[in-house]
Protein backbone atom coordinates (compact mmCIF):
# COMPACT_ATOMS: atom_id res chain seq x y z
CA UNK A 1 0.00 0.00 0.00
CA UNK A 2 1.17 3.52 -0.74
CA UNK A 3 2.62 5.51 2.16
CA UNK A 4 2.13 9.03 0.75
CA UNK A 5 -1.45 9.83 -0.18
CA UNK A 6 -1.87 13.13 -2.02
CA UNK A 7 -5.49 14.34 -2.10
CA UNK A 8 -6.52 16.89 -4.70
CA UNK A 9 -9.77 18.01 -6.32
CA UNK A 10 -11.60 20.93 -7.81
CA UNK A 11 -12.44 23.67 -5.33
CA UNK A 12 -15.70 22.95 -3.54
CA UNK A 13 -15.52 19.15 -3.86
CA UNK A 14 -14.50 18.66 -0.22
CA UNK A 15 -10.91 17.49 -0.72
CA UNK A 16 -9.84 18.60 2.78
CA UNK A 17 -12.67 16.60 4.34
CA UNK A 18 -11.73 13.57 2.25
CA UNK A 19 -8.05 13.94 3.21
CA UNK A 20 -9.00 14.05 6.91
CA UNK A 21 -11.30 11.02 6.60
CA UNK A 22 -8.55 9.13 4.75
CA UNK A 23 -6.02 9.92 7.49
CA UNK A 24 -8.43 8.57 10.11
CA UNK A 25 -9.14 5.47 8.04
CA UNK A 26 -5.44 4.71 7.52
CA UNK A 27 -4.82 5.05 11.26
CA UNK A 28 -6.90 1.94 11.86
CA UNK A 29 -5.50 -1.00 13.86
CA UNK A 30 -3.09 1.04 15.94
CA UNK A 31 -1.25 2.69 13.06
CA UNK A 32 0.02 6.25 13.02
CA UNK A 33 -0.69 8.72 10.22
CA UNK A 34 0.33 12.30 9.54
CA UNK A 35 -2.13 14.71 7.91
CA UNK A 36 -0.32 17.55 6.15
CA UNK A 37 -1.76 20.91 5.09
CA UNK A 38 0.14 23.00 2.53
CA UNK A 39 -2.21 25.86 1.64
CA UNK A 40 -2.28 27.71 4.96
CA UNK A 41 -6.07 27.67 5.28
CA UNK A 42 -6.21 25.84 8.64
CA UNK A 43 -8.97 23.66 7.24
CA UNK A 44 -7.73 20.62 9.16
CA UNK A 45 -7.98 22.44 12.49
CA UNK A 46 -11.55 23.43 11.72
CA UNK A 47 -12.57 19.88 10.80
CA UNK A 48 -11.10 18.41 13.97
CA UNK A 49 -12.47 21.28 16.05
CA UNK A 50 -9.09 22.21 17.46
CA UNK A 51 -6.95 25.34 17.65
CA UNK A 52 -4.90 26.52 14.68
CA UNK A 53 -2.08 24.14 13.82
CA UNK A 54 1.47 25.34 14.48
CA UNK A 55 4.54 24.41 12.45
CA UNK A 56 5.02 21.18 14.38
CA UNK A 57 3.53 17.71 14.26
CA UNK A 58 0.74 17.50 16.80
CA UNK A 59 -1.63 14.64 17.66
CA UNK A 60 -5.16 15.72 16.87
CA UNK A 61 -7.23 12.52 16.93
CA UNK A 62 -7.41 8.86 17.89
CA UNK A 63 -8.89 6.62 15.22
CA UNK A 64 -11.60 4.04 15.81
CA UNK A 65 -9.03 1.21 15.78
CA UNK A 66 -6.79 2.90 18.32
CA UNK A 67 -4.41 4.50 15.84
CA UNK A 68 -3.23 8.08 16.06
CA UNK A 69 -3.59 10.96 13.64
CA UNK A 70 -1.01 13.73 13.76
CA UNK A 71 -1.31 16.95 11.78
CA UNK A 72 1.14 19.50 10.42
CA UNK A 73 0.51 22.84 8.75
CA UNK A 74 3.66 23.35 6.70
CA UNK A 75 4.91 26.92 6.71
CA UNK A 76 7.16 27.67 3.73
CA UNK A 77 9.28 30.21 5.61
CA UNK A 78 9.99 27.83 8.48
CA UNK A 79 10.66 25.01 6.04
CA UNK A 80 13.21 27.18 4.22
CA UNK A 81 14.98 27.96 7.50
CA UNK A 82 15.10 24.21 8.23
CA UNK A 83 16.50 23.63 4.75
CA UNK A 84 19.23 26.25 5.14
CA UNK A 85 20.27 24.80 8.49
CA UNK A 86 20.21 21.19 7.31
CA UNK A 87 22.18 21.60 4.11
CA UNK A 88 24.23 24.75 4.64
CA UNK A 89 24.40 25.07 8.46
CA UNK A 90 23.04 28.60 8.18
CA UNK A 91 20.82 28.60 11.27
CA UNK A 92 21.91 32.03 12.56
CA UNK A 93 22.34 33.49 9.09
CA UNK A 94 18.94 32.17 8.11
CA UNK A 95 17.32 34.01 11.00
CA UNK A 96 19.13 37.16 9.89
CA UNK A 97 17.81 36.68 6.37
CA UNK A 98 14.32 36.38 7.81
CA UNK A 99 14.69 39.69 9.65
CA UNK A 100 15.57 41.55 6.45
CA UNK A 101 12.74 39.93 4.52
CA UNK A 102 14.83 37.66 2.28
CA UNK A 103 13.00 34.52 3.39
CA UNK A 104 9.61 36.05 2.68
CA UNK A 105 10.88 37.22 -0.71
CA UNK A 106 12.07 33.73 -1.64
CA UNK A 107 8.83 32.00 -0.67
CA UNK A 108 6.38 34.48 -2.17
CA UNK A 109 8.09 35.94 -5.25
CA UNK A 110 9.31 32.53 -6.42
CA UNK A 111 6.33 30.14 -6.08
CA UNK A 112 8.41 27.25 -7.40
CA UNK A 113 10.69 27.54 -4.38
CA UNK A 114 7.67 27.44 -2.11
CA UNK A 115 6.37 24.25 -3.73
CA UNK A 116 9.77 22.59 -3.43
CA UNK A 117 9.79 23.32 0.30
CA UNK A 118 6.25 22.06 0.85
CA UNK A 119 6.62 18.81 -1.08
CA UNK A 120 10.04 18.19 0.41
CA UNK A 121 8.79 18.51 3.97
CA UNK A 122 6.00 16.00 3.31
CA UNK A 123 8.39 13.53 1.66
CA UNK A 124 10.77 13.84 4.60
CA UNK A 125 7.95 12.72 6.89
CA UNK A 126 7.28 9.74 4.60
CA UNK A 127 10.92 8.62 4.77
CA UNK A 128 11.62 9.37 8.44
CA UNK A 129 12.57 6.45 10.66
CA UNK A 130 12.94 6.09 14.41
CA UNK A 131 16.02 4.82 16.22
CA UNK A 132 14.98 1.21 15.63
CA UNK A 133 14.77 1.77 11.89
CA UNK A 134 10.96 1.64 11.70
CA UNK A 135 9.00 4.30 9.86
CA UNK A 136 7.71 6.99 12.21
CA UNK A 137 4.44 7.20 10.24
CA UNK A 138 2.63 4.32 8.58
CA UNK A 139 1.12 6.80 6.13
CA UNK A 140 1.26 10.50 5.30
CA UNK A 141 -1.80 12.20 3.81
CA UNK A 142 -1.32 15.54 2.06
CA UNK A 143 -4.21 17.95 1.56
CA UNK A 144 -2.77 19.25 -1.72
CA UNK A 145 -3.62 22.22 -3.97
CA UNK A 146 -6.59 21.95 -6.36
CA UNK A 147 -6.51 19.68 -9.42
CA UNK A 148 -5.63 22.47 -11.84
CA UNK A 149 -2.36 23.16 -9.99
CA UNK A 150 -1.41 19.83 -8.46
CA UNK A 151 0.70 18.44 -11.33
CA UNK A 152 2.93 21.51 -11.39
CA UNK A 153 3.03 21.52 -7.59
CA UNK A 154 4.23 17.91 -7.42
CA UNK A 155 6.51 18.13 -10.44
CA UNK A 156 8.40 21.30 -9.59
CA UNK A 157 11.29 19.30 -8.11
CA UNK A 158 11.94 17.84 -11.56
CA UNK A 159 12.51 21.36 -12.85
CA UNK A 160 14.74 22.24 -9.91
CA UNK A 161 16.82 19.09 -10.36
CA UNK A 162 17.34 20.08 -14.00
CA UNK A 163 18.42 23.61 -13.11
CA UNK A 164 20.77 22.61 -10.31
CA UNK A 165 22.93 19.87 -11.81
CA UNK A 166 25.00 19.13 -8.73
CA UNK A 167 25.06 19.79 -5.01
CA UNK A 168 22.54 19.41 -2.18
CA UNK A 169 19.73 21.24 -4.01
CA UNK A 170 19.99 18.81 -6.94
CA UNK A 171 20.19 15.80 -4.61
CA UNK A 172 17.25 17.02 -2.55
CA UNK A 173 15.05 17.55 -5.60
CA UNK A 174 15.92 14.14 -7.01
CA UNK A 175 15.20 12.46 -3.68
CA UNK A 176 11.77 14.09 -3.47
CA UNK A 177 10.87 13.10 -7.03
CA UNK A 178 11.93 9.52 -6.36
CA UNK A 179 9.33 9.39 -3.61
CA UNK A 180 6.64 11.20 -5.59
CA UNK A 181 7.04 9.01 -8.68
CA UNK A 182 7.34 5.71 -6.81
CA UNK A 183 4.72 3.16 -5.70
CA UNK A 184 5.06 4.77 -2.27
CA UNK A 185 2.84 7.58 -3.56
CA UNK A 186 -0.76 7.73 -4.80
CA UNK A 187 -2.51 10.89 -5.96
CA UNK A 188 -6.25 10.68 -5.29
CA UNK A 189 -8.72 13.00 -7.03
CA UNK A 190 -11.93 14.13 -5.33
CA UNK A 191 -14.92 14.97 -7.51
CA UNK A 192 -18.66 15.45 -7.48
CA UNK A 193 -21.09 13.84 -9.92
CA UNK A 194 -21.31 17.09 -11.85
CA UNK A 195 -20.02 18.02 -15.29
CA UNK A 196 -17.25 20.48 -14.41
CA UNK A 197 -15.70 18.60 -11.47
CA UNK A 198 -15.69 15.36 -13.45
CA UNK A 199 -14.14 17.03 -16.49
CA UNK A 200 -11.45 18.59 -14.31
CA UNK A 201 -10.81 15.16 -12.81
CA UNK A 202 -10.44 13.60 -16.27
CA UNK A 203 -8.04 16.37 -17.30
CA UNK A 204 -6.15 16.07 -14.02
CA UNK A 205 -5.64 12.33 -14.44
CA UNK A 206 -4.28 12.89 -17.94
CA UNK A 207 -1.85 15.56 -16.69
CA UNK A 208 -0.65 13.43 -13.78
CA UNK A 209 -0.10 10.42 -16.02
CA UNK A 210 1.70 12.58 -18.55
CA UNK A 211 4.05 13.78 -15.82
CA UNK A 212 4.76 10.24 -14.67
CA UNK A 213 3.05 10.72 -11.31
CA UNK A 214 1.17 7.74 -9.80
CA UNK A 215 -2.60 8.17 -9.81
CA UNK A 216 -4.51 6.45 -7.02
CA UNK A 217 -8.29 6.51 -6.76
CA UNK A 218 -11.16 8.78 -7.73
CA UNK A 219 -13.27 9.73 -4.72
CA UNK A 220 -16.86 10.67 -5.51
CA UNK A 221 -17.87 12.92 -2.64
CA UNK A 222 -21.32 14.08 -1.51
CA UNK A 223 -23.04 11.20 -3.29
CA UNK A 224 -26.82 11.23 -2.84
CA UNK A 225 -28.91 8.05 -2.89
CA UNK A 226 -31.12 7.30 -5.89
CA UNK A 227 -34.78 7.26 -4.85
CA UNK A 228 -36.37 7.16 -8.30
CA UNK A 229 -35.12 6.57 -11.82
CA UNK A 230 -36.64 7.24 -15.22
CA UNK A 231 -38.28 3.79 -15.34
CA UNK A 232 -40.09 4.49 -12.08
CA UNK A 233 -41.73 7.53 -13.68
CA UNK A 234 -43.05 5.63 -16.70
CA UNK A 235 -46.81 5.98 -16.75
CA UNK A 236 -46.73 8.66 -14.05
CA UNK A 237 -49.91 10.23 -15.48
CA UNK A 238 -51.77 7.09 -14.52
CA UNK A 239 -50.66 7.54 -10.91
CA UNK A 240 -52.38 10.88 -10.40
CA UNK A 241 -55.70 9.47 -9.07
CA UNK A 242 -53.87 7.06 -6.75
CA UNK A 243 -51.62 9.81 -5.40
CA UNK A 244 -54.56 12.14 -4.82
CA UNK A 245 -56.40 9.37 -3.00
CA UNK A 246 -53.34 8.61 -0.84
CA UNK A 247 -52.90 12.29 0.07
CA UNK A 248 -56.56 12.60 0.97
CA UNK A 249 -56.38 9.48 3.15
CA UNK A 250 -53.44 11.11 4.94
CA UNK A 251 -55.57 14.15 5.70
CA UNK A 252 -53.93 16.46 3.14
CA UNK A 253 -57.13 17.72 1.54
CA UNK A 254 -59.85 16.47 -0.77
CA UNK A 255 -59.04 14.26 -3.72
CA UNK A 256 -61.59 15.74 -6.13
CA UNK A 257 -60.62 18.23 -8.82
CA UNK A 258 -59.47 21.46 -7.17
CA UNK A 259 -59.03 19.77 -3.80
CA UNK A 260 -55.90 20.16 -1.69
CA UNK A 261 -54.75 16.60 -2.35
CA UNK A 262 -55.00 17.10 -6.12
CA UNK A 263 -52.93 20.30 -5.93
CA UNK A 264 -50.09 18.40 -4.28
CA UNK A 265 -49.78 15.85 -7.07
CA UNK A 266 -48.25 18.07 -9.78
CA UNK A 267 -45.43 19.56 -7.64
CA UNK A 268 -44.60 16.09 -6.38
CA UNK A 269 -44.38 14.64 -9.89
CA UNK A 270 -42.30 17.62 -11.00
CA UNK A 271 -39.79 17.04 -8.21
CA UNK A 272 -39.73 13.34 -9.01
CA UNK A 273 -38.98 14.16 -12.63
CA UNK A 274 -36.13 16.47 -11.64
CA UNK A 275 -34.74 13.77 -9.36
CA UNK A 276 -34.87 11.19 -12.14
CA UNK A 277 -33.09 13.59 -14.51
CA UNK A 278 -30.37 14.16 -11.94
CA UNK A 279 -29.89 10.40 -11.56
CA UNK A 280 -29.66 10.08 -15.35
CA UNK A 281 -26.98 12.76 -15.57
CA UNK A 282 -25.08 11.28 -12.65
CA UNK A 283 -25.05 7.94 -14.48
CA UNK A 284 -23.34 9.70 -17.40
CA UNK A 285 -20.76 11.19 -15.03
CA UNK A 286 -20.14 7.74 -13.49
CA UNK A 287 -19.48 6.33 -16.95
CA UNK A 288 -16.89 9.06 -17.56
CA UNK A 289 -15.20 8.25 -14.26
CA UNK A 290 -15.27 4.51 -14.94
CA UNK A 291 -13.56 5.10 -18.29
CA UNK A 292 -10.48 6.30 -16.39
CA UNK A 293 -9.89 2.73 -15.24
CA UNK A 294 -9.14 3.76 -11.64
CA UNK A 295 -10.45 2.49 -8.30
CA UNK A 296 -13.47 4.56 -7.25
CA UNK A 297 -14.70 5.33 -3.75
CA UNK A 298 -18.05 6.97 -3.00
CA UNK A 299 -18.71 8.99 0.12
CA UNK A 300 -22.28 9.94 0.99
CA UNK A 301 -23.68 13.39 1.49
CA UNK A 302 -24.15 13.99 5.21
CA UNK A 303 -27.34 16.02 5.38
CA UNK A 304 -26.42 17.62 8.71
CA UNK A 305 -22.97 18.67 7.48
CA UNK A 306 -19.56 17.37 8.50
CA UNK A 307 -18.89 17.79 12.20
CA UNK A 308 -16.37 15.66 14.11
CA UNK A 309 -18.82 12.78 14.41
CA UNK A 310 -19.56 13.00 10.70
CA UNK A 311 -15.84 12.91 9.93
CA UNK A 312 -15.50 9.62 11.82
CA UNK A 313 -18.54 8.32 9.92
CA UNK A 314 -16.86 9.15 6.62
CA UNK A 315 -13.61 7.55 7.83
CA UNK A 316 -15.47 4.31 8.53
CA UNK A 317 -16.86 4.41 4.99
CA UNK A 318 -13.40 5.06 3.54
CA UNK A 319 -11.96 2.19 5.58
CA UNK A 320 -14.60 -0.17 4.22
CA UNK A 321 -14.14 0.93 0.62
CA UNK A 322 -10.35 0.80 0.81
CA UNK A 323 -10.57 -2.92 1.48
CA UNK A 324 -12.01 -3.32 -2.01
CA UNK A 325 -9.30 -1.25 -3.70
CA UNK A 326 -6.03 -2.89 -4.56
CA UNK A 327 -3.02 -0.59 -4.63
CA UNK A 328 0.34 -1.42 -6.20
CA UNK A 329 2.87 -2.89 -3.83
CA UNK A 330 6.00 -0.90 -3.00
CA UNK A 331 8.96 -1.68 -5.18
CA UNK A 332 11.23 -0.72 -2.31
CA UNK A 333 10.75 0.87 1.06
CA UNK A 334 14.26 2.32 1.07
CA UNK A 335 15.05 4.53 -1.91
CA UNK A 336 18.76 5.03 -2.22
CA UNK A 337 19.92 8.59 -2.82
CA UNK A 338 23.15 10.31 -3.58
CA UNK A 339 22.93 12.54 -0.56
CA UNK A 340 22.56 10.01 2.23
CA UNK A 341 20.16 10.40 5.13
CA UNK A 342 19.85 14.14 4.70
CA UNK A 343 18.06 13.88 1.38
CA UNK A 344 14.33 14.30 1.50
CA UNK A 345 14.52 16.19 4.76
CA UNK A 346 13.66 19.70 5.63
CA UNK A 347 12.63 21.12 2.29
Coordinates of C-alpha atoms in Angstrom, one line a residue:
X1 CA 0.0 0.0 0.0
X2 CA 1.2 3.5 -0.7
X3 CA 2.6 5.5 2.2
X4 CA 2.1 9.0 0.7
X5 CA -1.4 9.8 -0.2
X6 CA -1.9 13.1 -2.0
X7 CA -5.5 14.3 -2.1
X8 CA -6.5 16.9 -4.7
X9 CA -9.8 18.0 -6.3
X10 CA -11.6 20.9 -7.8
X11 CA -12.4 23.7 -5.3
X12 CA -15.7 23.0 -3.5
X13 CA -15.5 19.2 -3.9
X14 CA -14.5 18.7 -0.2
X15 CA -10.9 17.5 -0.7
X16 CA -9.8 18.6 2.8
X17 CA -12.7 16.6 4.3
X18 CA -11.7 13.6 2.2
X19 CA -8.1 13.9 3.2
X20 CA -9.0 14.1 6.9
X21 CA -11.3 11.0 6.6
X22 CA -8.6 9.1 4.8
X23 CA -6.0 9.9 7.5
X24 CA -8.4 8.6 10.1
X25 CA -9.1 5.5 8.0
X26 CA -5.4 4.7 7.5
X27 CA -4.8 5.0 11.3
X28 CA -6.9 1.9 11.9
X29 CA -5.5 -1.0 13.9
X30 CA -3.1 1.0 15.9
X31 CA -1.3 2.7 13.1
X32 CA 0.0 6.3 13.0
X33 CA -0.7 8.7 10.2
X34 CA 0.3 12.3 9.5
X35 CA -2.1 14.7 7.9
X36 CA -0.3 17.5 6.2
X37 CA -1.8 20.9 5.1
X38 CA 0.1 23.0 2.5
X39 CA -2.2 25.9 1.6
X40 CA -2.3 27.7 5.0
X41 CA -6.1 27.7 5.3
X42 CA -6.2 25.8 8.6
X43 CA -9.0 23.7 7.2
X44 CA -7.7 20.6 9.2
X45 CA -8.0 22.4 12.5
X46 CA -11.6 23.4 11.7
X47 CA -12.6 19.9 10.8
X48 CA -11.1 18.4 14.0
X49 CA -12.5 21.3 16.1
X50 CA -9.1 22.2 17.5
X51 CA -7.0 25.3 17.6
X52 CA -4.9 26.5 14.7
X53 CA -2.1 24.1 13.8
X54 CA 1.5 25.3 14.5
X55 CA 4.5 24.4 12.5
X56 CA 5.0 21.2 14.4
X57 CA 3.5 17.7 14.3
X58 CA 0.7 17.5 16.8
X59 CA -1.6 14.6 17.7
X60 CA -5.2 15.7 16.9
X61 CA -7.2 12.5 16.9
X62 CA -7.4 8.9 17.9
X63 CA -8.9 6.6 15.2
X64 CA -11.6 4.0 15.8
X65 CA -9.0 1.2 15.8
X66 CA -6.8 2.9 18.3
X67 CA -4.4 4.5 15.8
X68 CA -3.2 8.1 16.1
X69 CA -3.6 11.0 13.6
X70 CA -1.0 13.7 13.8
X71 CA -1.3 16.9 11.8
X72 CA 1.1 19.5 10.4
X73 CA 0.5 22.8 8.7
X74 CA 3.7 23.4 6.7
X75 CA 4.9 26.9 6.7
X76 CA 7.2 27.7 3.7
X77 CA 9.3 30.2 5.6
X78 CA 10.0 27.8 8.5
X79 CA 10.7 25.0 6.0
X80 CA 13.2 27.2 4.2
X81 CA 15.0 28.0 7.5
X82 CA 15.1 24.2 8.2
X83 CA 16.5 23.6 4.8
X84 CA 19.2 26.2 5.1
X85 CA 20.3 24.8 8.5
X86 CA 20.2 21.2 7.3
X87 CA 22.2 21.6 4.1
X88 CA 24.2 24.7 4.6
X89 CA 24.4 25.1 8.5
X90 CA 23.0 28.6 8.2
X91 CA 20.8 28.6 11.3
X92 CA 21.9 32.0 12.6
X93 CA 22.3 33.5 9.1
X94 CA 18.9 32.2 8.1
X95 CA 17.3 34.0 11.0
X96 CA 19.1 37.2 9.9
X97 CA 17.8 36.7 6.4
X98 CA 14.3 36.4 7.8
X99 CA 14.7 39.7 9.7
X100 CA 15.6 41.6 6.5
X101 CA 12.7 39.9 4.5
X102 CA 14.8 37.7 2.3
X103 CA 13.0 34.5 3.4
X104 CA 9.6 36.1 2.7
X105 CA 10.9 37.2 -0.7
X106 CA 12.1 33.7 -1.6
X107 CA 8.8 32.0 -0.7
X108 CA 6.4 34.5 -2.2
X109 CA 8.1 35.9 -5.3
X110 CA 9.3 32.5 -6.4
X111 CA 6.3 30.1 -6.1
X112 CA 8.4 27.2 -7.4
X113 CA 10.7 27.5 -4.4
X114 CA 7.7 27.4 -2.1
X115 CA 6.4 24.2 -3.7
X116 CA 9.8 22.6 -3.4
X117 CA 9.8 23.3 0.3
X118 CA 6.2 22.1 0.8
X119 CA 6.6 18.8 -1.1
X120 CA 10.0 18.2 0.4
X121 CA 8.8 18.5 4.0
X122 CA 6.0 16.0 3.3
X123 CA 8.4 13.5 1.7
X124 CA 10.8 13.8 4.6
X125 CA 7.9 12.7 6.9
X126 CA 7.3 9.7 4.6
X127 CA 10.9 8.6 4.8
X128 CA 11.6 9.4 8.4
X129 CA 12.6 6.5 10.7
X130 CA 12.9 6.1 14.4
X131 CA 16.0 4.8 16.2
X132 CA 15.0 1.2 15.6
X133 CA 14.8 1.8 11.9
X134 CA 11.0 1.6 11.7
X135 CA 9.0 4.3 9.9
X136 CA 7.7 7.0 12.2
X137 CA 4.4 7.2 10.2
X138 CA 2.6 4.3 8.6
X139 CA 1.1 6.8 6.1
X140 CA 1.3 10.5 5.3
X141 CA -1.8 12.2 3.8
X142 CA -1.3 15.5 2.1
X143 CA -4.2 18.0 1.6
X144 CA -2.8 19.2 -1.7
X145 CA -3.6 22.2 -4.0
X146 CA -6.6 21.9 -6.4
X147 CA -6.5 19.7 -9.4
X148 CA -5.6 22.5 -11.8
X149 CA -2.4 23.2 -10.0
X150 CA -1.4 19.8 -8.5
X151 CA 0.7 18.4 -11.3
X152 CA 2.9 21.5 -11.4
X153 CA 3.0 21.5 -7.6
X154 CA 4.2 17.9 -7.4
X155 CA 6.5 18.1 -10.4
X156 CA 8.4 21.3 -9.6
X157 CA 11.3 19.3 -8.1
X158 CA 11.9 17.8 -11.6
X159 CA 12.5 21.4 -12.8
X160 CA 14.7 22.2 -9.9
X161 CA 16.8 19.1 -10.4
X162 CA 17.3 20.1 -14.0
X163 CA 18.4 23.6 -13.1
X164 CA 20.8 22.6 -10.3
X165 CA 22.9 19.9 -11.8
X166 CA 25.0 19.1 -8.7
X167 CA 25.1 19.8 -5.0
X168 CA 22.5 19.4 -2.2
X169 CA 19.7 21.2 -4.0
X170 CA 20.0 18.8 -6.9
X171 CA 20.2 15.8 -4.6
X172 CA 17.2 17.0 -2.5
X173 CA 15.0 17.5 -5.6
X174 CA 15.9 14.1 -7.0
X175 CA 15.2 12.5 -3.7
X176 CA 11.8 14.1 -3.5
X177 CA 10.9 13.1 -7.0
X178 CA 11.9 9.5 -6.4
X179 CA 9.3 9.4 -3.6
X180 CA 6.6 11.2 -5.6
X181 CA 7.0 9.0 -8.7
X182 CA 7.3 5.7 -6.8
X183 CA 4.7 3.2 -5.7
X184 CA 5.1 4.8 -2.3
X185 CA 2.8 7.6 -3.6
X186 CA -0.8 7.7 -4.8
X187 CA -2.5 10.9 -6.0
X188 CA -6.2 10.7 -5.3
X189 CA -8.7 13.0 -7.0
X190 CA -11.9 14.1 -5.3
X191 CA -14.9 15.0 -7.5
X192 CA -18.7 15.4 -7.5
X193 CA -21.1 13.8 -9.9
X194 CA -21.3 17.1 -11.9
X195 CA -20.0 18.0 -15.3
X196 CA -17.3 20.5 -14.4
X197 CA -15.7 18.6 -11.5
X198 CA -15.7 15.4 -13.5
X199 CA -14.1 17.0 -16.5
X200 CA -11.5 18.6 -14.3
X201 CA -10.8 15.2 -12.8
X202 CA -10.4 13.6 -16.3
X203 CA -8.0 16.4 -17.3
X204 CA -6.1 16.1 -14.0
X205 CA -5.6 12.3 -14.4
X206 CA -4.3 12.9 -17.9
X207 CA -1.8 15.6 -16.7
X208 CA -0.6 13.4 -13.8
X209 CA -0.1 10.4 -16.0
X210 CA 1.7 12.6 -18.6
X211 CA 4.1 13.8 -15.8
X212 CA 4.8 10.2 -14.7
X213 CA 3.0 10.7 -11.3
X214 CA 1.2 7.7 -9.8
X215 CA -2.6 8.2 -9.8
X216 CA -4.5 6.5 -7.0
X217 CA -8.3 6.5 -6.8
X218 CA -11.2 8.8 -7.7
X219 CA -13.3 9.7 -4.7
X220 CA -16.9 10.7 -5.5
X221 CA -17.9 12.9 -2.6
X222 CA -21.3 14.1 -1.5
X223 CA -23.0 11.2 -3.3
X224 CA -26.8 11.2 -2.8
X225 CA -28.9 8.1 -2.9
X226 CA -31.1 7.3 -5.9
X227 CA -34.8 7.3 -4.8
X228 CA -36.4 7.2 -8.3
X229 CA -35.1 6.6 -11.8
X230 CA -36.6 7.2 -15.2
X231 CA -38.3 3.8 -15.3
X232 CA -40.1 4.5 -12.1
X233 CA -41.7 7.5 -13.7
X234 CA -43.0 5.6 -16.7
X235 CA -46.8 6.0 -16.8
X236 CA -46.7 8.7 -14.0
X237 CA -49.9 10.2 -15.5
X238 CA -51.8 7.1 -14.5
X239 CA -50.7 7.5 -10.9
X240 CA -52.4 10.9 -10.4
X241 CA -55.7 9.5 -9.1
X242 CA -53.9 7.1 -6.7
X243 CA -51.6 9.8 -5.4
X244 CA -54.6 12.1 -4.8
X245 CA -56.4 9.4 -3.0
X246 CA -53.3 8.6 -0.8
X247 CA -52.9 12.3 0.1
X248 CA -56.6 12.6 1.0
X249 CA -56.4 9.5 3.1
X250 CA -53.4 11.1 4.9
X251 CA -55.6 14.2 5.7
X252 CA -53.9 16.5 3.1
X253 CA -57.1 17.7 1.5
X254 CA -59.8 16.5 -0.8
X255 CA -59.0 14.3 -3.7
X256 CA -61.6 15.7 -6.1
X257 CA -60.6 18.2 -8.8
X258 CA -59.5 21.5 -7.2
X259 CA -59.0 19.8 -3.8
X260 CA -55.9 20.2 -1.7
X261 CA -54.7 16.6 -2.4
X262 CA -55.0 17.1 -6.1
X263 CA -52.9 20.3 -5.9
X264 CA -50.1 18.4 -4.3
X265 CA -49.8 15.9 -7.1
X266 CA -48.3 18.1 -9.8
X267 CA -45.4 19.6 -7.6
X268 CA -44.6 16.1 -6.4
X269 CA -44.4 14.6 -9.9
X270 CA -42.3 17.6 -11.0
X271 CA -39.8 17.0 -8.2
X272 CA -39.7 13.3 -9.0
X273 CA -39.0 14.2 -12.6
X274 CA -36.1 16.5 -11.6
X275 CA -34.7 13.8 -9.4
X276 CA -34.9 11.2 -12.1
X277 CA -33.1 13.6 -14.5
X278 CA -30.4 14.2 -11.9
X279 CA -29.9 10.4 -11.6
X280 CA -29.7 10.1 -15.4
X281 CA -27.0 12.8 -15.6
X282 CA -25.1 11.3 -12.6
X283 CA -25.0 7.9 -14.5
X284 CA -23.3 9.7 -17.4
X285 CA -20.8 11.2 -15.0
X286 CA -20.1 7.7 -13.5
X287 CA -19.5 6.3 -16.9
X288 CA -16.9 9.1 -17.6
X289 CA -15.2 8.2 -14.3
X290 CA -15.3 4.5 -14.9
X291 CA -13.6 5.1 -18.3
X292 CA -10.5 6.3 -16.4
X293 CA -9.9 2.7 -15.2
X294 CA -9.1 3.8 -11.6
X295 CA -10.5 2.5 -8.3
X296 CA -13.5 4.6 -7.3
X297 CA -14.7 5.3 -3.8
X298 CA -18.0 7.0 -3.0
X299 CA -18.7 9.0 0.1
X300 CA -22.3 9.9 1.0
X301 CA -23.7 13.4 1.5
X302 CA -24.2 14.0 5.2
X303 CA -27.3 16.0 5.4
X304 CA -26.4 17.6 8.7
X305 CA -23.0 18.7 7.5
X306 CA -19.6 17.4 8.5
X307 CA -18.9 17.8 12.2
X308 CA -16.4 15.7 14.1
X309 CA -18.8 12.8 14.4
X310 CA -19.6 13.0 10.7
X311 CA -15.8 12.9 9.9
X312 CA -15.5 9.6 11.8
X313 CA -18.5 8.3 9.9
X314 CA -16.9 9.1 6.6
X315 CA -13.6 7.6 7.8
X316 CA -15.5 4.3 8.5
X317 CA -16.9 4.4 5.0
X318 CA -13.4 5.1 3.5
X319 CA -12.0 2.2 5.6
X320 CA -14.6 -0.2 4.2
X321 CA -14.1 0.9 0.6
X322 CA -10.4 0.8 0.8
X323 CA -10.6 -2.9 1.5
X324 CA -12.0 -3.3 -2.0
X325 CA -9.3 -1.2 -3.7
X326 CA -6.0 -2.9 -4.6
X327 CA -3.0 -0.6 -4.6
X328 CA 0.3 -1.4 -6.2
X329 CA 2.9 -2.9 -3.8
X330 CA 6.0 -0.9 -3.0
X331 CA 9.0 -1.7 -5.2
X332 CA 11.2 -0.7 -2.3
X333 CA 10.8 0.9 1.1
X334 CA 14.3 2.3 1.1
X335 CA 15.0 4.5 -1.9
X336 CA 18.8 5.0 -2.2
X337 CA 19.9 8.6 -2.8
X338 CA 23.1 10.3 -3.6
X339 CA 22.9 12.5 -0.6
X340 CA 22.6 10.0 2.2
X341 CA 20.2 10.4 5.1
X342 CA 19.8 14.1 4.7
X343 CA 18.1 13.9 1.4
X344 CA 14.3 14.3 1.5
X345 CA 14.5 16.2 4.8
X346 CA 13.7 19.7 5.6
X347 CA 12.6 21.1 2.3

